[in-house]
mmCIF file with all atom_site columns, C-alpha atoms in Angstrom:
data_model
loop_
_atom_site.group_PDB
_atom_site.id
_atom_site.type_symbol
_atom_site.label_atom_id
_atom_site.label_alt_id
_atom_site.label_comp_id
_atom_site.label_asym_id
_atom_site.label_entity_id
_atom_site.label_seq_id
_atom_site.pdbx_PDB_ins_code
_atom_site.Cartn_x
_atom_site.Cartn_y
_atom_site.Cartn_z
_atom_site.occupancy
_atom_site.B_iso_or_equiv
_atom_site.pdbx_formal_charge
_atom_site.auth_seq_id
_atom_site.auth_comp_id
_atom_site.auth_asym_id
_atom_site.auth_atom_id
_atom_site.pdbx_PDB_model_num
ATOM 1   C CA . UNK A 1 1   ? -7.949 -16.060 11.330 1.00 76.00 ? 1   UNK A CA 1
ATOM 2   C CA . UNK A 1 2   ? -4.916 -18.268 12.376 1.00 84.00 ? 2   UNK A CA 1
ATOM 3   C CA . UNK A 1 3   ? -4.896 -20.439 15.338 1.00 91.00 ? 3   UNK A CA 1
ATOM 4   C CA . UNK A 1 4   ? -2.946 -22.852 17.458 1.00 95.00 ? 4   UNK A CA 1
ATOM 5   C CA . UNK A 1 5   ? -4.025 -25.385 19.627 1.00 96.00 ? 5   UNK A CA 1
ATOM 6   C CA . UNK A 1 6   ? -1.872 -27.286 21.762 1.00 97.00 ? 6   UNK A CA 1
ATOM 7   C CA . UNK A 1 7   ? -3.707 -29.850 23.365 1.00 96.00 ? 7   UNK A CA 1
ATOM 8   C CA . UNK A 1 8   ? -1.657 -31.111 26.426 1.00 95.00 ? 8   UNK A CA 1
ATOM 9   C CA . UNK A 1 9   ? -1.798 -28.636 29.094 1.00 94.00 ? 9   UNK A CA 1
ATOM 10  C CA . UNK A 1 10  ? 0.415  -30.157 31.193 1.00 96.00 ? 10  UNK A CA 1
ATOM 11  C CA . UNK A 1 11  ? 2.874  -33.424 30.896 1.00 97.00 ? 11  UNK A CA 1
ATOM 12  C CA . UNK A 1 12  ? 4.817  -35.360 32.705 1.00 97.00 ? 12  UNK A CA 1
ATOM 13  C CA . UNK A 1 13  ? 7.803  -37.908 31.742 1.00 97.00 ? 13  UNK A CA 1
ATOM 14  C CA . UNK A 1 14  ? 10.555 -39.384 33.262 1.00 97.00 ? 14  UNK A CA 1
ATOM 15  C CA . UNK A 1 15  ? 14.022 -38.335 32.925 1.00 97.00 ? 15  UNK A CA 1
ATOM 16  C CA . UNK A 1 16  ? 15.836 -40.466 30.061 1.00 97.00 ? 16  UNK A CA 1
ATOM 17  C CA . UNK A 1 17  ? 12.023 -40.565 28.043 1.00 97.00 ? 17  UNK A CA 1
ATOM 18  C CA . UNK A 1 18  ? 11.347 -39.897 24.880 1.00 97.00 ? 18  UNK A CA 1
ATOM 19  C CA . UNK A 1 19  ? 8.803  -36.835 24.677 1.00 97.00 ? 19  UNK A CA 1
ATOM 20  C CA . UNK A 1 20  ? 6.298  -35.564 22.552 1.00 98.00 ? 20  UNK A CA 1
ATOM 21  C CA . UNK A 1 21  ? 4.625  -32.206 22.630 1.00 98.00 ? 21  UNK A CA 1
ATOM 22  C CA . UNK A 1 22  ? 1.546  -31.564 19.983 1.00 98.00 ? 22  UNK A CA 1
ATOM 23  C CA . UNK A 1 23  ? 0.886  -28.549 18.063 1.00 98.00 ? 23  UNK A CA 1
ATOM 24  C CA . UNK A 1 24  ? -1.975 -28.124 15.540 1.00 97.00 ? 24  UNK A CA 1
ATOM 25  C CA . UNK A 1 25  ? -2.718 -25.244 14.101 1.00 94.00 ? 25  UNK A CA 1
ATOM 26  C CA . UNK A 1 26  ? -5.238 -23.186 11.394 1.00 90.00 ? 26  UNK A CA 1
ATOM 27  C CA . UNK A 1 27  ? -3.965 -20.853 8.883  1.00 84.00 ? 27  UNK A CA 1
ATOM 28  C CA . UNK A 1 28  ? -5.254 -20.080 5.545  1.00 75.00 ? 28  UNK A CA 1
ATOM 29  C CA . UNK A 1 29  ? -1.745 -20.250 3.532  1.00 77.00 ? 29  UNK A CA 1
ATOM 30  C CA . UNK A 1 30  ? 1.639  -22.202 3.848  1.00 76.00 ? 30  UNK A CA 1
ATOM 31  C CA . UNK A 1 31  ? 2.368  -21.157 7.673  1.00 85.00 ? 31  UNK A CA 1
ATOM 32  C CA . UNK A 1 32  ? 5.831  -20.614 9.370  1.00 89.00 ? 32  UNK A CA 1
ATOM 33  C CA . UNK A 1 33  ? 5.843  -22.574 12.551 1.00 92.00 ? 33  UNK A CA 1
ATOM 34  C CA . UNK A 1 34  ? 8.000  -22.007 15.314 1.00 94.00 ? 34  UNK A CA 1
ATOM 35  C CA . UNK A 1 35  ? 8.747  -23.935 19.187 1.00 97.00 ? 35  UNK A CA 1
ATOM 36  C CA . UNK A 1 36  ? 9.204  -21.684 21.914 1.00 96.00 ? 36  UNK A CA 1
ATOM 37  C CA . UNK A 1 37  ? 10.526 -22.770 25.429 1.00 97.00 ? 37  UNK A CA 1
ATOM 38  C CA . UNK A 1 38  ? 10.408 -20.530 28.438 1.00 94.00 ? 38  UNK A CA 1
ATOM 39  C CA . UNK A 1 39  ? 11.752 -20.945 31.819 1.00 92.00 ? 39  UNK A CA 1
ATOM 40  C CA . UNK A 1 40  ? 10.226 -19.640 35.180 1.00 86.00 ? 40  UNK A CA 1
ATOM 41  C CA . UNK A 1 41  ? 10.816 -15.978 34.968 1.00 82.00 ? 41  UNK A CA 1
ATOM 42  C CA . UNK A 1 42  ? 12.297 -16.115 31.357 1.00 85.00 ? 42  UNK A CA 1
ATOM 43  C CA . UNK A 1 43  ? 11.382 -14.988 28.175 1.00 87.00 ? 43  UNK A CA 1
ATOM 44  C CA . UNK A 1 44  ? 10.638 -17.091 25.743 1.00 92.00 ? 44  UNK A CA 1
ATOM 45  C CA . UNK A 1 45  ? 13.270 -18.561 23.558 1.00 93.00 ? 45  UNK A CA 1
ATOM 46  C CA . UNK A 1 46  ? 13.453 -20.332 19.956 1.00 93.00 ? 46  UNK A CA 1
ATOM 47  C CA . UNK A 1 47  ? 13.828 -23.960 19.755 1.00 96.00 ? 47  UNK A CA 1
ATOM 48  C CA . UNK A 1 48  ? 13.220 -24.244 16.109 1.00 95.00 ? 48  UNK A CA 1
ATOM 49  C CA . UNK A 1 49  ? 11.371 -23.134 12.945 1.00 92.00 ? 49  UNK A CA 1
ATOM 50  C CA . UNK A 1 50  ? 9.681  -23.768 10.228 1.00 92.00 ? 50  UNK A CA 1
ATOM 51  C CA . UNK A 1 51  ? 9.378  -21.959 7.073  1.00 85.00 ? 51  UNK A CA 1
ATOM 52  C CA . UNK A 1 52  ? 9.772  -24.869 4.014  1.00 82.00 ? 52  UNK A CA 1
ATOM 53  C CA . UNK A 1 53  ? 11.555 -27.298 2.671  1.00 84.00 ? 53  UNK A CA 1
ATOM 54  C CA . UNK A 1 54  ? 12.416 -30.796 4.537  1.00 87.00 ? 54  UNK A CA 1
ATOM 55  C CA . UNK A 1 55  ? 9.421  -31.480 6.855  1.00 91.00 ? 55  UNK A CA 1
ATOM 56  C CA . UNK A 1 56  ? 11.629 -32.175 9.721  1.00 96.00 ? 56  UNK A CA 1
ATOM 57  C CA . UNK A 1 57  ? 13.867 -29.786 11.004 1.00 96.00 ? 57  UNK A CA 1
ATOM 58  C CA . UNK A 1 58  ? 16.221 -30.119 13.873 1.00 96.00 ? 58  UNK A CA 1
ATOM 59  C CA . UNK A 1 59  ? 16.667 -27.517 16.709 1.00 96.00 ? 59  UNK A CA 1
ATOM 60  C CA . UNK A 1 60  ? 18.847 -26.539 19.436 1.00 96.00 ? 60  UNK A CA 1
ATOM 61  C CA . UNK A 1 61  ? 19.062 -29.023 22.843 1.00 94.00 ? 61  UNK A CA 1
ATOM 62  C CA . UNK A 1 62  ? 18.087 -32.057 21.132 1.00 96.00 ? 62  UNK A CA 1
ATOM 63  C CA . UNK A 1 63  ? 14.682 -31.171 19.863 1.00 97.00 ? 63  UNK A CA 1
ATOM 64  C CA . UNK A 1 64  ? 13.140 -31.740 16.506 1.00 98.00 ? 64  UNK A CA 1
ATOM 65  C CA . UNK A 1 65  ? 9.662  -31.307 14.922 1.00 98.00 ? 65  UNK A CA 1
ATOM 66  C CA . UNK A 1 66  ? 8.088  -32.597 11.708 1.00 96.00 ? 66  UNK A CA 1
ATOM 67  C CA . UNK A 1 67  ? 5.486  -30.813 9.811  1.00 94.00 ? 67  UNK A CA 1
ATOM 68  C CA . UNK A 1 68  ? 2.851  -32.440 8.596  1.00 94.00 ? 68  UNK A CA 1
ATOM 69  C CA . UNK A 1 69  ? 0.785  -30.381 6.027  1.00 91.00 ? 69  UNK A CA 1
ATOM 70  C CA . UNK A 1 70  ? -2.160 -33.190 5.591  1.00 91.00 ? 70  UNK A CA 1
ATOM 71  C CA . UNK A 1 71  ? -2.459 -33.048 9.699  1.00 94.00 ? 71  UNK A CA 1
ATOM 72  C CA . UNK A 1 72  ? -1.857 -29.784 10.496 1.00 93.00 ? 72  UNK A CA 1
ATOM 73  C CA . UNK A 1 73  ? 0.017  -30.389 12.969 1.00 96.00 ? 73  UNK A CA 1
ATOM 74  C CA . UNK A 1 74  ? 4.071  -29.445 13.996 1.00 97.00 ? 74  UNK A CA 1
ATOM 75  C CA . UNK A 1 75  ? 4.453  -31.758 16.737 1.00 98.00 ? 75  UNK A CA 1
ATOM 76  C CA . UNK A 1 76  ? 7.587  -31.243 19.107 1.00 98.00 ? 76  UNK A CA 1
ATOM 77  C CA . UNK A 1 77  ? 10.071 -34.504 20.048 1.00 98.00 ? 77  UNK A CA 1
ATOM 78  C CA . UNK A 1 78  ? 13.166 -35.743 21.890 1.00 98.00 ? 78  UNK A CA 1
ATOM 79  C CA . UNK A 1 79  ? 14.467 -39.022 22.158 1.00 97.00 ? 79  UNK A CA 1
ATOM 80  C CA . UNK A 1 80  ? 15.745 -38.509 25.726 1.00 97.00 ? 80  UNK A CA 1
ATOM 81  C CA . UNK A 1 81  ? 14.520 -35.729 28.043 1.00 97.00 ? 81  UNK A CA 1
ATOM 82  C CA . UNK A 1 82  ? 17.000 -34.259 30.633 1.00 96.00 ? 82  UNK A CA 1
ATOM 83  C CA . UNK A 1 83  ? 16.104 -32.968 34.129 1.00 95.00 ? 83  UNK A CA 1
ATOM 84  C CA . UNK A 1 84  ? 16.519 -29.337 32.780 1.00 95.00 ? 84  UNK A CA 1
ATOM 85  C CA . UNK A 1 85  ? 13.840 -29.324 29.502 1.00 96.00 ? 85  UNK A CA 1
ATOM 86  C CA . UNK A 1 86  ? 11.398 -29.006 32.320 1.00 96.00 ? 86  UNK A CA 1
ATOM 87  C CA . UNK A 1 87  ? 9.602  -25.724 31.549 1.00 97.00 ? 87  UNK A CA 1
ATOM 88  C CA . UNK A 1 88  ? 7.088  -24.715 29.410 1.00 96.00 ? 88  UNK A CA 1
ATOM 89  C CA . UNK A 1 89  ? 6.403  -24.865 25.597 1.00 97.00 ? 89  UNK A CA 1
ATOM 90  C CA . UNK A 1 90  ? 4.653  -23.108 23.093 1.00 97.00 ? 90  UNK A CA 1
ATOM 91  C CA . UNK A 1 91  ? 4.384  -23.680 19.654 1.00 97.00 ? 91  UNK A CA 1
ATOM 92  C CA . UNK A 1 92  ? 3.201  -20.162 17.352 1.00 94.00 ? 92  UNK A CA 1
ATOM 93  C CA . UNK A 1 93  ? 2.221  -19.385 14.035 1.00 91.00 ? 93  UNK A CA 1
ATOM 94  C CA . UNK A 1 94  ? 3.234  -16.487 11.602 1.00 84.00 ? 94  UNK A CA 1
ATOM 95  C CA . UNK A 1 95  ? 2.111  -15.672 8.159  1.00 67.00 ? 95  UNK A CA 1
ATOM 96  C CA . UNK A 1 96  ? 4.706  -14.478 5.284  1.00 56.00 ? 96  UNK A CA 1
ATOM 97  C CA . UNK A 1 97  ? 4.814  -11.281 3.845  1.00 56.00 ? 97  UNK A CA 1
ATOM 98  C CA . UNK A 1 98  ? 2.945  -8.522  6.284  1.00 57.00 ? 98  UNK A CA 1
ATOM 99  C CA . UNK A 1 99  ? 1.184  -11.412 8.501  1.00 59.00 ? 99  UNK A CA 1
ATOM 100 C CA . UNK A 1 100 ? 3.703  -10.929 11.227 1.00 78.00 ? 100 UNK A CA 1
ATOM 101 C CA . UNK A 1 101 ? 1.906  -11.639 13.745 1.00 83.00 ? 101 UNK A CA 1
ATOM 102 C CA . UNK A 1 102 ? 3.095  -14.613 16.266 1.00 88.00 ? 102 UNK A CA 1
ATOM 103 C CA . UNK A 1 103 ? -0.264 -16.258 17.384 1.00 91.00 ? 103 UNK A CA 1
ATOM 104 C CA . UNK A 1 104 ? 0.753  -18.731 20.352 1.00 94.00 ? 104 UNK A CA 1
ATOM 105 C CA . UNK A 1 105 ? -0.622 -21.706 21.441 1.00 95.00 ? 105 UNK A CA 1
ATOM 106 C CA . UNK A 1 106 ? -1.828 -21.804 25.288 1.00 94.00 ? 106 UNK A CA 1
ATOM 107 C CA . UNK A 1 107 ? 1.544  -23.840 25.484 1.00 96.00 ? 107 UNK A CA 1
ATOM 108 C CA . UNK A 1 108 ? 2.402  -27.362 27.590 1.00 96.00 ? 108 UNK A CA 1
ATOM 109 C CA . UNK A 1 109 ? 3.698  -27.509 31.053 1.00 96.00 ? 109 UNK A CA 1
ATOM 110 C CA . UNK A 1 110 ? 6.840  -30.175 31.140 1.00 97.00 ? 110 UNK A CA 1
ATOM 111 C CA . UNK A 1 111 ? 7.497  -31.561 34.148 1.00 97.00 ? 111 UNK A CA 1
ATOM 112 C CA . UNK A 1 112 ? 10.380 -34.064 34.517 1.00 97.00 ? 112 UNK A CA 1
ATOM 113 C CA . UNK A 1 113 ? 11.026 -37.050 36.808 1.00 95.00 ? 113 UNK A CA 1
ATOM 114 C CA . UNK A 1 114 ? 14.111 -37.968 38.457 1.00 90.00 ? 114 UNK A CA 1
ATOM 115 C CA . UNK B 2 1   ? 26.011 -10.335 21.857 1.00 57.00 ? 1   UNK B CA 1
ATOM 116 C CA . UNK B 2 2   ? 23.127 -8.624  23.922 1.00 83.00 ? 2   UNK B CA 1
ATOM 117 C CA . UNK B 2 3   ? 19.588 -9.868  23.497 1.00 93.00 ? 3   UNK B CA 1
ATOM 118 C CA . UNK B 2 4   ? 16.462 -7.878  24.017 1.00 95.00 ? 4   UNK B CA 1
ATOM 119 C CA . UNK B 2 5   ? 16.342 -6.014  27.107 1.00 96.00 ? 5   UNK B CA 1
ATOM 120 C CA . UNK B 2 6   ? 13.284 -4.674  29.264 1.00 97.00 ? 6   UNK B CA 1
ATOM 121 C CA . UNK B 2 7   ? 12.901 -2.775  32.310 1.00 97.00 ? 7   UNK B CA 1
ATOM 122 C CA . UNK B 2 8   ? 12.287 -3.108  35.126 1.00 97.00 ? 8   UNK B CA 1
ATOM 123 C CA . UNK B 2 9   ? 11.712 -6.277  35.340 1.00 95.00 ? 9   UNK B CA 1
ATOM 124 C CA . UNK B 2 10  ? 8.706  -6.129  38.006 1.00 96.00 ? 10  UNK B CA 1
ATOM 125 C CA . UNK B 2 11  ? 6.557  -3.228  38.506 1.00 97.00 ? 11  UNK B CA 1
ATOM 126 C CA . UNK B 2 12  ? 4.067  -2.823  41.144 1.00 97.00 ? 12  UNK B CA 1
ATOM 127 C CA . UNK B 2 13  ? 1.622  0.079   41.049 1.00 96.00 ? 13  UNK B CA 1
ATOM 128 C CA . UNK B 2 14  ? -2.156 0.673   42.282 1.00 96.00 ? 14  UNK B CA 1
ATOM 129 C CA . UNK B 2 15  ? -4.923 1.181   40.479 1.00 97.00 ? 15  UNK B CA 1
ATOM 130 C CA . UNK B 2 16  ? -5.380 3.968   38.563 1.00 97.00 ? 16  UNK B CA 1
ATOM 131 C CA . UNK B 2 17  ? -1.894 4.658   38.139 1.00 97.00 ? 17  UNK B CA 1
ATOM 132 C CA . UNK B 2 18  ? -0.174 5.455   34.900 1.00 98.00 ? 18  UNK B CA 1
ATOM 133 C CA . UNK B 2 19  ? 3.121  2.958   33.740 1.00 98.00 ? 19  UNK B CA 1
ATOM 134 C CA . UNK B 2 20  ? 6.179  2.838   31.219 1.00 98.00 ? 20  UNK B CA 1
ATOM 135 C CA . UNK B 2 21  ? 7.489  -0.182  29.949 1.00 98.00 ? 21  UNK B CA 1
ATOM 136 C CA . UNK B 2 22  ? 10.538 -0.232  28.053 1.00 97.00 ? 22  UNK B CA 1
ATOM 137 C CA . UNK B 2 23  ? 12.461 -2.467  25.784 1.00 97.00 ? 23  UNK B CA 1
ATOM 138 C CA . UNK B 2 24  ? 15.984 -2.257  24.227 1.00 96.00 ? 24  UNK B CA 1
ATOM 139 C CA . UNK B 2 25  ? 15.725 -4.597  21.167 1.00 95.00 ? 25  UNK B CA 1
ATOM 140 C CA . UNK B 2 26  ? 18.684 -6.023  19.784 1.00 95.00 ? 26  UNK B CA 1
ATOM 141 C CA . UNK B 2 27  ? 21.084 -4.000  17.577 1.00 92.00 ? 27  UNK B CA 1
ATOM 142 C CA . UNK B 2 28  ? 20.451 -3.819  14.292 1.00 90.00 ? 28  UNK B CA 1
ATOM 143 C CA . UNK B 2 29  ? 16.740 -5.103  14.644 1.00 91.00 ? 29  UNK B CA 1
ATOM 144 C CA . UNK B 2 30  ? 14.331 -3.142  12.626 1.00 88.00 ? 30  UNK B CA 1
ATOM 145 C CA . UNK B 2 31  ? 11.299 -4.900  13.751 1.00 90.00 ? 31  UNK B CA 1
ATOM 146 C CA . UNK B 2 32  ? 9.307  -4.719  17.630 1.00 93.00 ? 32  UNK B CA 1
ATOM 147 C CA . UNK B 2 33  ? 6.589  -6.466  19.203 1.00 94.00 ? 33  UNK B CA 1
ATOM 148 C CA . UNK B 2 34  ? 4.872  -6.220  21.995 1.00 96.00 ? 34  UNK B CA 1
ATOM 149 C CA . UNK B 2 35  ? 2.954  -9.185  23.397 1.00 96.00 ? 35  UNK B CA 1
ATOM 150 C CA . UNK B 2 36  ? 1.112  -9.095  26.876 1.00 96.00 ? 36  UNK B CA 1
ATOM 151 C CA . UNK B 2 37  ? 1.088  -12.879 28.716 1.00 94.00 ? 37  UNK B CA 1
ATOM 152 C CA . UNK B 2 38  ? -1.845 -13.288 31.426 1.00 92.00 ? 38  UNK B CA 1
ATOM 153 C CA . UNK B 2 39  ? -2.616 -16.300 32.587 1.00 83.00 ? 39  UNK B CA 1
ATOM 154 C CA . UNK B 2 40  ? -6.360 -16.519 31.414 1.00 74.00 ? 40  UNK B CA 1
ATOM 155 C CA . UNK B 2 41  ? -5.100 -15.089 27.728 1.00 78.00 ? 41  UNK B CA 1
ATOM 156 C CA . UNK B 2 42  ? -2.066 -16.993 27.454 1.00 86.00 ? 42  UNK B CA 1
ATOM 157 C CA . UNK B 2 43  ? 0.019  -14.858 24.924 1.00 92.00 ? 43  UNK B CA 1
ATOM 158 C CA . UNK B 2 44  ? -1.223 -12.055 23.133 1.00 93.00 ? 44  UNK B CA 1
ATOM 159 C CA . UNK B 2 45  ? -0.193 -9.775  20.578 1.00 93.00 ? 45  UNK B CA 1
ATOM 160 C CA . UNK B 2 46  ? -0.277 -5.611  21.416 1.00 95.00 ? 46  UNK B CA 1
ATOM 161 C CA . UNK B 2 47  ? 1.845  -4.231  18.291 1.00 94.00 ? 47  UNK B CA 1
ATOM 162 C CA . UNK B 2 48  ? 4.436  -4.285  16.189 1.00 92.00 ? 48  UNK B CA 1
ATOM 163 C CA . UNK B 2 49  ? 6.727  -2.099  14.769 1.00 91.00 ? 49  UNK B CA 1
ATOM 164 C CA . UNK B 2 50  ? 8.987  -1.882  11.400 1.00 88.00 ? 50  UNK B CA 1
ATOM 165 C CA . UNK B 2 51  ? 11.099 0.957   10.610 1.00 84.00 ? 51  UNK B CA 1
ATOM 166 C CA . UNK B 2 52  ? 9.186  3.836   9.968  1.00 82.00 ? 52  UNK B CA 1
ATOM 167 C CA . UNK B 2 53  ? 6.286  2.757   8.545  1.00 85.00 ? 53  UNK B CA 1
ATOM 168 C CA . UNK B 2 54  ? 3.326  3.178   10.706 1.00 87.00 ? 54  UNK B CA 1
ATOM 169 C CA . UNK B 2 55  ? 3.112  1.034   13.675 1.00 89.00 ? 55  UNK B CA 1
ATOM 170 C CA . UNK B 2 56  ? 0.324  -2.037  13.790 1.00 90.00 ? 56  UNK B CA 1
ATOM 171 C CA . UNK B 2 57  ? -1.665 -1.457  16.875 1.00 92.00 ? 57  UNK B CA 1
ATOM 172 C CA . UNK B 2 58  ? -4.127 -3.539  16.395 1.00 90.00 ? 58  UNK B CA 1
ATOM 173 C CA . UNK B 2 59  ? -3.503 -5.785  19.056 1.00 92.00 ? 59  UNK B CA 1
ATOM 174 C CA . UNK B 2 60  ? -3.907 -3.278  21.944 1.00 95.00 ? 60  UNK B CA 1
ATOM 175 C CA . UNK B 2 61  ? -6.163 -4.029  23.933 1.00 94.00 ? 61  UNK B CA 1
ATOM 176 C CA . UNK B 2 62  ? -8.011 -0.239  24.841 1.00 95.00 ? 62  UNK B CA 1
ATOM 177 C CA . UNK B 2 63  ? -7.404 3.405   24.509 1.00 96.00 ? 63  UNK B CA 1
ATOM 178 C CA . UNK B 2 64  ? -5.328 3.659   27.743 1.00 97.00 ? 64  UNK B CA 1
ATOM 179 C CA . UNK B 2 65  ? -2.346 1.542   25.871 1.00 98.00 ? 65  UNK B CA 1
ATOM 180 C CA . UNK B 2 66  ? -0.120 3.035   23.461 1.00 97.00 ? 66  UNK B CA 1
ATOM 181 C CA . UNK B 2 67  ? 3.278  2.462   22.791 1.00 96.00 ? 67  UNK B CA 1
ATOM 182 C CA . UNK B 2 68  ? 6.255  4.563   20.750 1.00 95.00 ? 68  UNK B CA 1
ATOM 183 C CA . UNK B 2 69  ? 9.610  3.749   19.362 1.00 94.00 ? 69  UNK B CA 1
ATOM 184 C CA . UNK B 2 70  ? 11.854 6.382   19.069 1.00 85.00 ? 70  UNK B CA 1
ATOM 185 C CA . UNK B 2 71  ? 14.572 6.859   16.727 1.00 82.00 ? 71  UNK B CA 1
ATOM 186 C CA . UNK B 2 72  ? 14.089 3.476   15.597 1.00 79.00 ? 72  UNK B CA 1
ATOM 187 C CA . UNK B 2 73  ? 15.158 1.682   19.037 1.00 90.00 ? 73  UNK B CA 1
ATOM 188 C CA . UNK B 2 74  ? 13.959 2.191   21.932 1.00 95.00 ? 74  UNK B CA 1
ATOM 189 C CA . UNK B 2 75  ? 10.331 1.515   22.568 1.00 97.00 ? 75  UNK B CA 1
ATOM 190 C CA . UNK B 2 76  ? 8.145  2.201   25.625 1.00 97.00 ? 76  UNK B CA 1
ATOM 191 C CA . UNK B 2 77  ? 4.674  1.022   26.274 1.00 98.00 ? 77  UNK B CA 1
ATOM 192 C CA . UNK B 2 78  ? 2.589  3.156   28.151 1.00 98.00 ? 78  UNK B CA 1
ATOM 193 C CA . UNK B 2 79  ? -0.177 2.122   29.906 1.00 98.00 ? 79  UNK B CA 1
ATOM 194 C CA . UNK B 2 80  ? -2.682 4.557   31.765 1.00 98.00 ? 80  UNK B CA 1
ATOM 195 C CA . UNK B 2 81  ? -5.013 4.566   34.394 1.00 98.00 ? 81  UNK B CA 1
ATOM 196 C CA . UNK B 2 82  ? -4.131 0.868   34.951 1.00 97.00 ? 82  UNK B CA 1
ATOM 197 C CA . UNK B 2 83  ? -7.113 -1.620  35.699 1.00 97.00 ? 83  UNK B CA 1
ATOM 198 C CA . UNK B 2 84  ? -6.234 -4.699  37.776 1.00 95.00 ? 84  UNK B CA 1
ATOM 199 C CA . UNK B 2 85  ? -6.953 -6.670  34.354 1.00 94.00 ? 85  UNK B CA 1
ATOM 200 C CA . UNK B 2 86  ? -4.036 -5.197  33.527 1.00 96.00 ? 86  UNK B CA 1
ATOM 201 C CA . UNK B 2 87  ? -1.692 -7.246  35.727 1.00 96.00 ? 87  UNK B CA 1
ATOM 202 C CA . UNK B 2 88  ? 0.341  -9.762  33.342 1.00 96.00 ? 88  UNK B CA 1
ATOM 203 C CA . UNK B 2 89  ? 3.809  -9.940  31.725 1.00 96.00 ? 89  UNK B CA 1
ATOM 204 C CA . UNK B 2 90  ? 4.604  -7.561  29.105 1.00 97.00 ? 90  UNK B CA 1
ATOM 205 C CA . UNK B 2 91  ? 7.124  -9.294  26.761 1.00 96.00 ? 91  UNK B CA 1
ATOM 206 C CA . UNK B 2 92  ? 8.932  -7.285  23.997 1.00 96.00 ? 92  UNK B CA 1
ATOM 207 C CA . UNK B 2 93  ? 10.576 -8.974  21.243 1.00 94.00 ? 93  UNK B CA 1
ATOM 208 C CA . UNK B 2 94  ? 12.473 -7.902  17.944 1.00 92.00 ? 94  UNK B CA 1
ATOM 209 C CA . UNK B 2 95  ? 13.792 -9.136  14.617 1.00 90.00 ? 95  UNK B CA 1
ATOM 210 C CA . UNK B 2 96  ? 15.037 -8.716  11.483 1.00 88.00 ? 96  UNK B CA 1
ATOM 211 C CA . UNK B 2 97  ? 13.283 -7.862  8.709  1.00 79.00 ? 97  UNK B CA 1
ATOM 212 C CA . UNK B 2 98  ? 12.735 -9.338  5.173  1.00 70.00 ? 98  UNK B CA 1
ATOM 213 C CA . UNK B 2 99  ? 14.523 -12.413 3.791  1.00 62.00 ? 99  UNK B CA 1
ATOM 214 C CA . UNK B 2 100 ? 12.296 -15.964 2.983  1.00 58.00 ? 100 UNK B CA 1
ATOM 215 C CA . UNK B 2 101 ? 8.934  -14.780 3.093  1.00 55.00 ? 101 UNK B CA 1
ATOM 216 C CA . UNK B 2 102 ? 9.544  -11.617 4.483  1.00 60.00 ? 102 UNK B CA 1
ATOM 217 C CA . UNK B 2 103 ? 9.413  -13.803 8.161  1.00 70.00 ? 103 UNK B CA 1
ATOM 218 C CA . UNK B 2 104 ? 12.344 -13.283 10.301 1.00 81.00 ? 104 UNK B CA 1
ATOM 219 C CA . UNK B 2 105 ? 12.627 -15.220 14.151 1.00 84.00 ? 105 UNK B CA 1
ATOM 220 C CA . UNK B 2 106 ? 11.273 -13.001 16.865 1.00 89.00 ? 106 UNK B CA 1
ATOM 221 C CA . UNK B 2 107 ? 13.947 -13.016 19.773 1.00 92.00 ? 107 UNK B CA 1
ATOM 222 C CA . UNK B 2 108 ? 12.268 -12.625 23.160 1.00 93.00 ? 108 UNK B CA 1
ATOM 223 C CA . UNK B 2 109 ? 13.296 -10.057 26.240 1.00 94.00 ? 109 UNK B CA 1
ATOM 224 C CA . UNK B 2 110 ? 12.429 -11.757 29.840 1.00 93.00 ? 110 UNK B CA 1
ATOM 225 C CA . UNK B 2 111 ? 9.440  -9.569  29.995 1.00 94.00 ? 111 UNK B CA 1
ATOM 226 C CA . UNK B 2 112 ? 8.137  -7.008  32.423 1.00 96.00 ? 112 UNK B CA 1
ATOM 227 C CA . UNK B 2 113 ? 5.946  -8.736  35.415 1.00 96.00 ? 113 UNK B CA 1
ATOM 228 C CA . UNK B 2 114 ? 3.378  -5.767  35.839 1.00 97.00 ? 114 UNK B CA 1
ATOM 229 C CA . UNK B 2 115 ? 0.842  -6.277  39.022 1.00 97.00 ? 115 UNK B CA 1
ATOM 230 C CA . UNK B 2 116 ? -2.304 -3.994  39.503 1.00 96.00 ? 116 UNK B CA 1
ATOM 231 C CA . UNK B 2 117 ? -2.996 -3.760  43.438 1.00 94.00 ? 117 UNK B CA 1
#
């Protein structure tokens, strides 16, 4: 069965600092990996996705993520955090073919200090 | 363009009542998903519709939960005889179908926050 672990429940960073959110997955084949962001009272917005090819993927809002098969990781990064980035971030894994369901991690809540 | 629309945005009801939650997917998206987001369980898959195929109901937690999709577009999630543990945010997502590996990114609505008193 597929699973996702986000080890950090809550992270606090200062505005302008760099950010890395961790994600580890378990999946028996080539995974499809996603990062979503959720602001309070909102649905999930897709930040970026990895299907194949270049292991460093760029997303919206200046985010990027790197797929590392050997470490079963898909960490999200941003070089300089803005106050508007405060939100909850979810890593998700899905399969190809008929395995369309997304399995989500528990989420990492990001607080940004001024 | 219009995104996934869910209604109502909030629903408060008494234990034992039935509730219906509605989802309007993005136009042209043939795949539709329901997820439940609760404090204890995080985000859980409930049910998936794709075109005219039989839905995948494997995530529905009990037979009190059902969903239908009429005309390949609007979907309704129904919870009968609601219990307090049904309190959660119910999220709907839609996507195109096919493409690379048969996988397309899912686009989410803002959810319905359901509170059972």
